PDB file of C-alpha atoms in Angstrom:
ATOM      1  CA  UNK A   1      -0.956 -57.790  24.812  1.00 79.00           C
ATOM      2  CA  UNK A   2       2.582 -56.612  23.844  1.00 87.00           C
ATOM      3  CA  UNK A   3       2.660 -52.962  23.010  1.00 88.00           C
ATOM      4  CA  UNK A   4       4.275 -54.155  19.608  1.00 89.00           C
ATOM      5  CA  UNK A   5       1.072 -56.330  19.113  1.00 89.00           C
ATOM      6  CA  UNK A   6      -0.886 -53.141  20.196  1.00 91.00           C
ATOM      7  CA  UNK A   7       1.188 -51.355  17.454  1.00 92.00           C
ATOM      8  CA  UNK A   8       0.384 -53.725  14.930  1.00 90.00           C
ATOM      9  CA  UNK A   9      -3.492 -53.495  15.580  1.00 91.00           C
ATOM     10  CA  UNK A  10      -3.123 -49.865  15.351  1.00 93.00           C
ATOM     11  CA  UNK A  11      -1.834 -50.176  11.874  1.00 92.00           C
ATOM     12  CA  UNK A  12      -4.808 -52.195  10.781  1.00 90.00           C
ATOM     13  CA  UNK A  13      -7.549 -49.638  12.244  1.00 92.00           C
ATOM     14  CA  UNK A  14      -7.885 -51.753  15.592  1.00 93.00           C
ATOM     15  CA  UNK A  15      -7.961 -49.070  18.712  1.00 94.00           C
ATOM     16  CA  UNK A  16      -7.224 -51.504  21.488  1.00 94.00           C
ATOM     17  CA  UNK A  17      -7.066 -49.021  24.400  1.00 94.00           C
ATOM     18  CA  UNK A  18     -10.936 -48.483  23.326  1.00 94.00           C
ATOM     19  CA  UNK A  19     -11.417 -51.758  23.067  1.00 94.00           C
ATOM     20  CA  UNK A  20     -10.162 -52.716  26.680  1.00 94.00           C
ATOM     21  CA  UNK A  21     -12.815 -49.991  27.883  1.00 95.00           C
ATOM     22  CA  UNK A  22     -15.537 -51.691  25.855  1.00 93.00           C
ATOM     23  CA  UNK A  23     -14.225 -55.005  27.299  1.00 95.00           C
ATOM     24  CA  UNK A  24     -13.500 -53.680  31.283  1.00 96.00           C
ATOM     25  CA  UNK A  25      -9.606 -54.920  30.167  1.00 95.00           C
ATOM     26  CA  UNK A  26     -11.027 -58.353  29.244  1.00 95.00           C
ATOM     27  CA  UNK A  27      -8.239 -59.407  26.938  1.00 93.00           C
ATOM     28  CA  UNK A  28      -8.812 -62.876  26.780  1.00 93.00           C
ATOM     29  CA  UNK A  29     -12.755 -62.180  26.019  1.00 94.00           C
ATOM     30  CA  UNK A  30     -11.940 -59.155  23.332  1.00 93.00           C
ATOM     31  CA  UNK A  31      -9.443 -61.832  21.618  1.00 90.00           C
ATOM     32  CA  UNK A  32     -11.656 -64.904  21.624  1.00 91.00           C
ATOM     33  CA  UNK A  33     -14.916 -62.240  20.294  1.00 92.00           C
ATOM     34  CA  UNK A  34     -12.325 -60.297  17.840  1.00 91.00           C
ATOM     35  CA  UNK A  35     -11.185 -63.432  16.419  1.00 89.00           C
ATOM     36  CA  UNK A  36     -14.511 -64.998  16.011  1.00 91.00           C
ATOM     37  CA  UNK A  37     -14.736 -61.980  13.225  1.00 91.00           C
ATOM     38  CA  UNK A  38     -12.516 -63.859  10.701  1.00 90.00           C
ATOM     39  CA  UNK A  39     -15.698 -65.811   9.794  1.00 90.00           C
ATOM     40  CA  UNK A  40     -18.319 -62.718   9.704  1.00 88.00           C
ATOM     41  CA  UNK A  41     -20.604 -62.623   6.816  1.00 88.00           C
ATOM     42  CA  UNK A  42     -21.171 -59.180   6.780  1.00 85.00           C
ATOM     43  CA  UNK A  43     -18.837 -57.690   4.082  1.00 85.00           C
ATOM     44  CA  UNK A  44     -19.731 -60.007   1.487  1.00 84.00           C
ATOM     45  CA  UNK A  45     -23.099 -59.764   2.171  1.00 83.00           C
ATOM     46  CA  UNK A  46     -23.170 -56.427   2.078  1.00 80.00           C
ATOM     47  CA  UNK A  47     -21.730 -56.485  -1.212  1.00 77.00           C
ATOM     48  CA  UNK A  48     -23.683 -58.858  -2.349  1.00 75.00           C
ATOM     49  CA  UNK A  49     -27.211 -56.836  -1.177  1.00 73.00           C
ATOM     50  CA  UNK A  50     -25.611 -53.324  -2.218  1.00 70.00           C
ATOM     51  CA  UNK A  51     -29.283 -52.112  -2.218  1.00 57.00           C
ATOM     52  CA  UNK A  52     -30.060 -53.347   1.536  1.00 58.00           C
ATOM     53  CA  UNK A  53     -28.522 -51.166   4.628  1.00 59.00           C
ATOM     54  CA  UNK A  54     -29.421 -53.385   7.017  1.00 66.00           C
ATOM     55  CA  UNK A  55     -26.257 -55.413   6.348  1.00 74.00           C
ATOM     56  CA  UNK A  56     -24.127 -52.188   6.702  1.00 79.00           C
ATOM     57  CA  UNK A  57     -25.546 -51.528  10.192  1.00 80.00           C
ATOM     58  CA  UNK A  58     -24.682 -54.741  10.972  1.00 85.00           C
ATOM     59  CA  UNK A  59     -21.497 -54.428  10.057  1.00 89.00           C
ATOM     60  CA  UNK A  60     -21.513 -51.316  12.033  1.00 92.00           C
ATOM     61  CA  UNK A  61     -22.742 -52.420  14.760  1.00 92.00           C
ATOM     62  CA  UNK A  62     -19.930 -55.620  14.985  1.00 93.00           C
ATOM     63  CA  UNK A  63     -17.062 -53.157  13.985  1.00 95.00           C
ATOM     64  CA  UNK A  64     -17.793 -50.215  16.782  1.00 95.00           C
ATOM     65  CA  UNK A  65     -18.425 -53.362  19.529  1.00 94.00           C
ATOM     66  CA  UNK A  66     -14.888 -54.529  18.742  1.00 94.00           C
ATOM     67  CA  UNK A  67     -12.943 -51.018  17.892  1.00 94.00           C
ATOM     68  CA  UNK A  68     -12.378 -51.780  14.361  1.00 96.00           C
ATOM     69  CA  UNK A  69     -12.524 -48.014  14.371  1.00 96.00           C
ATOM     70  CA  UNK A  70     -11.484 -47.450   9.721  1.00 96.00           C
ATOM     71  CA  UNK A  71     -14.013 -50.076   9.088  1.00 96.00           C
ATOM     72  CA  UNK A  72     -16.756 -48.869  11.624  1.00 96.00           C
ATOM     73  CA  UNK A  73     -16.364 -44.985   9.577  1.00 96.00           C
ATOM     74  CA  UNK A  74     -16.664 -46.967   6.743  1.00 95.00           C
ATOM     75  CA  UNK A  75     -19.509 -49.064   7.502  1.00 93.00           C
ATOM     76  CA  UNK A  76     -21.310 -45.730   8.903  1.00 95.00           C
ATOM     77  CA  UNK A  77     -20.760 -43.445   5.892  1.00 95.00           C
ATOM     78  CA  UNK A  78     -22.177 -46.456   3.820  1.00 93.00           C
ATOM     79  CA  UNK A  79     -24.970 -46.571   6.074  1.00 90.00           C
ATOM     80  CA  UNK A  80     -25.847 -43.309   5.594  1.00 92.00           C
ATOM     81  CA  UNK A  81     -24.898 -43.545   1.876  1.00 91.00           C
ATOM     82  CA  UNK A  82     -28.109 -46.192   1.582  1.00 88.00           C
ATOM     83  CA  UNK A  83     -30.265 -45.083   4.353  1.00 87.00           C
ATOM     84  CA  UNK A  84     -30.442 -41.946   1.705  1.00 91.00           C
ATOM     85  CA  UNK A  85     -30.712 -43.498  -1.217  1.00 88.00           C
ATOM     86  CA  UNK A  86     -27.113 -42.949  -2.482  1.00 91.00           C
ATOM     87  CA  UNK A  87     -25.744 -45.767  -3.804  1.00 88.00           C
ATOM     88  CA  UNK A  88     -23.484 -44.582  -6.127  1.00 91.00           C
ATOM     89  CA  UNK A  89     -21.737 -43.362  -2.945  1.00 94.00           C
ATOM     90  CA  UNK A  90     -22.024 -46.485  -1.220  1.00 91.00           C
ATOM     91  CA  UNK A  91     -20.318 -48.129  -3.954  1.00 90.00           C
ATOM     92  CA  UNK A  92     -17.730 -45.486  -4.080  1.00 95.00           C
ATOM     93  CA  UNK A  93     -16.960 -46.336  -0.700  1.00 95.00           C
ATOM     94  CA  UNK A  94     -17.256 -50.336  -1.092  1.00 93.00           C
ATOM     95  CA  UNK A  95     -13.493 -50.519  -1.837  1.00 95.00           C
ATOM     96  CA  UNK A  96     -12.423 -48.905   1.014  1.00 96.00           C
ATOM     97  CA  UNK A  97     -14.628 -50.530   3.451  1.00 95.00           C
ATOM     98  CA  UNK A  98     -13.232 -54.122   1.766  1.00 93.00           C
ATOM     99  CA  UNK A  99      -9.730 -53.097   2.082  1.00 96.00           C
ATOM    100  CA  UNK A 100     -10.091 -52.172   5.291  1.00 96.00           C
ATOM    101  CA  UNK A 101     -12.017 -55.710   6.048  1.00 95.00           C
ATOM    102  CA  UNK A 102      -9.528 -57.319   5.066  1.00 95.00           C
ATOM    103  CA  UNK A 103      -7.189 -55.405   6.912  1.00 96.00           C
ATOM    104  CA  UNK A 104      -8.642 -56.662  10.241  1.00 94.00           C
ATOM    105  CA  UNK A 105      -8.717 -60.252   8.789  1.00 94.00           C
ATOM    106  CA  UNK A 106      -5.353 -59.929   8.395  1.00 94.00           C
ATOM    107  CA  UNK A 107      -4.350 -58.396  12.227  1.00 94.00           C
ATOM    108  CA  UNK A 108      -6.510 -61.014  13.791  1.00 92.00           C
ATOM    109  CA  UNK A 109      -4.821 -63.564  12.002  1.00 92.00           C
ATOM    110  CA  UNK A 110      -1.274 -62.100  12.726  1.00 88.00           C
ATOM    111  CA  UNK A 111      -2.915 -61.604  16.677  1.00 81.00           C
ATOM    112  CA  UNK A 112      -3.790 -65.549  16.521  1.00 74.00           C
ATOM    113  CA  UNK A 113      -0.069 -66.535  15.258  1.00 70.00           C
TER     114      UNK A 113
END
């Protein structure tokens, strides 16, 4: 990985430093795994099942495995938004955890290119 490709997943929320510790400097396993994301359900389900947190852990749990470190905060604070029973904050927070989602679509496609 270039440091300007680096650079680039920075700007999209990707930490790839913590990523290469997750994946003992696996780059060619992070990249096939990371990229594998562009097809994950778990935003639009989410959306979709606003009332369910078990899709937001998921999402969670997939972001924080693969460093997506804006939409893992995201995915936890709307989490914890529906694990209490707050989901007018969840929703507050749906268009920032989207944005961000698609922010990551976007770097793994640019990483892919």
């Amino acid at each position: 990985m270039t440091n300007d490709q680096t650079a680039m997943l920075a700007r999209y929320g990707i930490d790839y430093a913590e990523a290469m510790e997750r994946f003992c400097g696996n780059e060619s396993l992070f990249a096939r795994i990371a990229v594998k994301y562009l097809d994950d359900p778990h935003v639009d389900a989410l959306e979709a099942a606003m009332a369910s947190g078990d899709e937001a852990h998921s999402l969670k749990g997939v972001a924080g495995n693969l460093s997506f470190v804006r939409l893992y905060d995201l995915a936890a604070r709307v989490t914890d938004a529906l694990r209490a029973n707050d989901i007018d904050s969840a929703r507050t927070l749906m268009p920032g955890l989207r944005e961000s989602h698609v922010a990551v679509l976007e770097a793994l496609t640019n990483l892919e290119e």
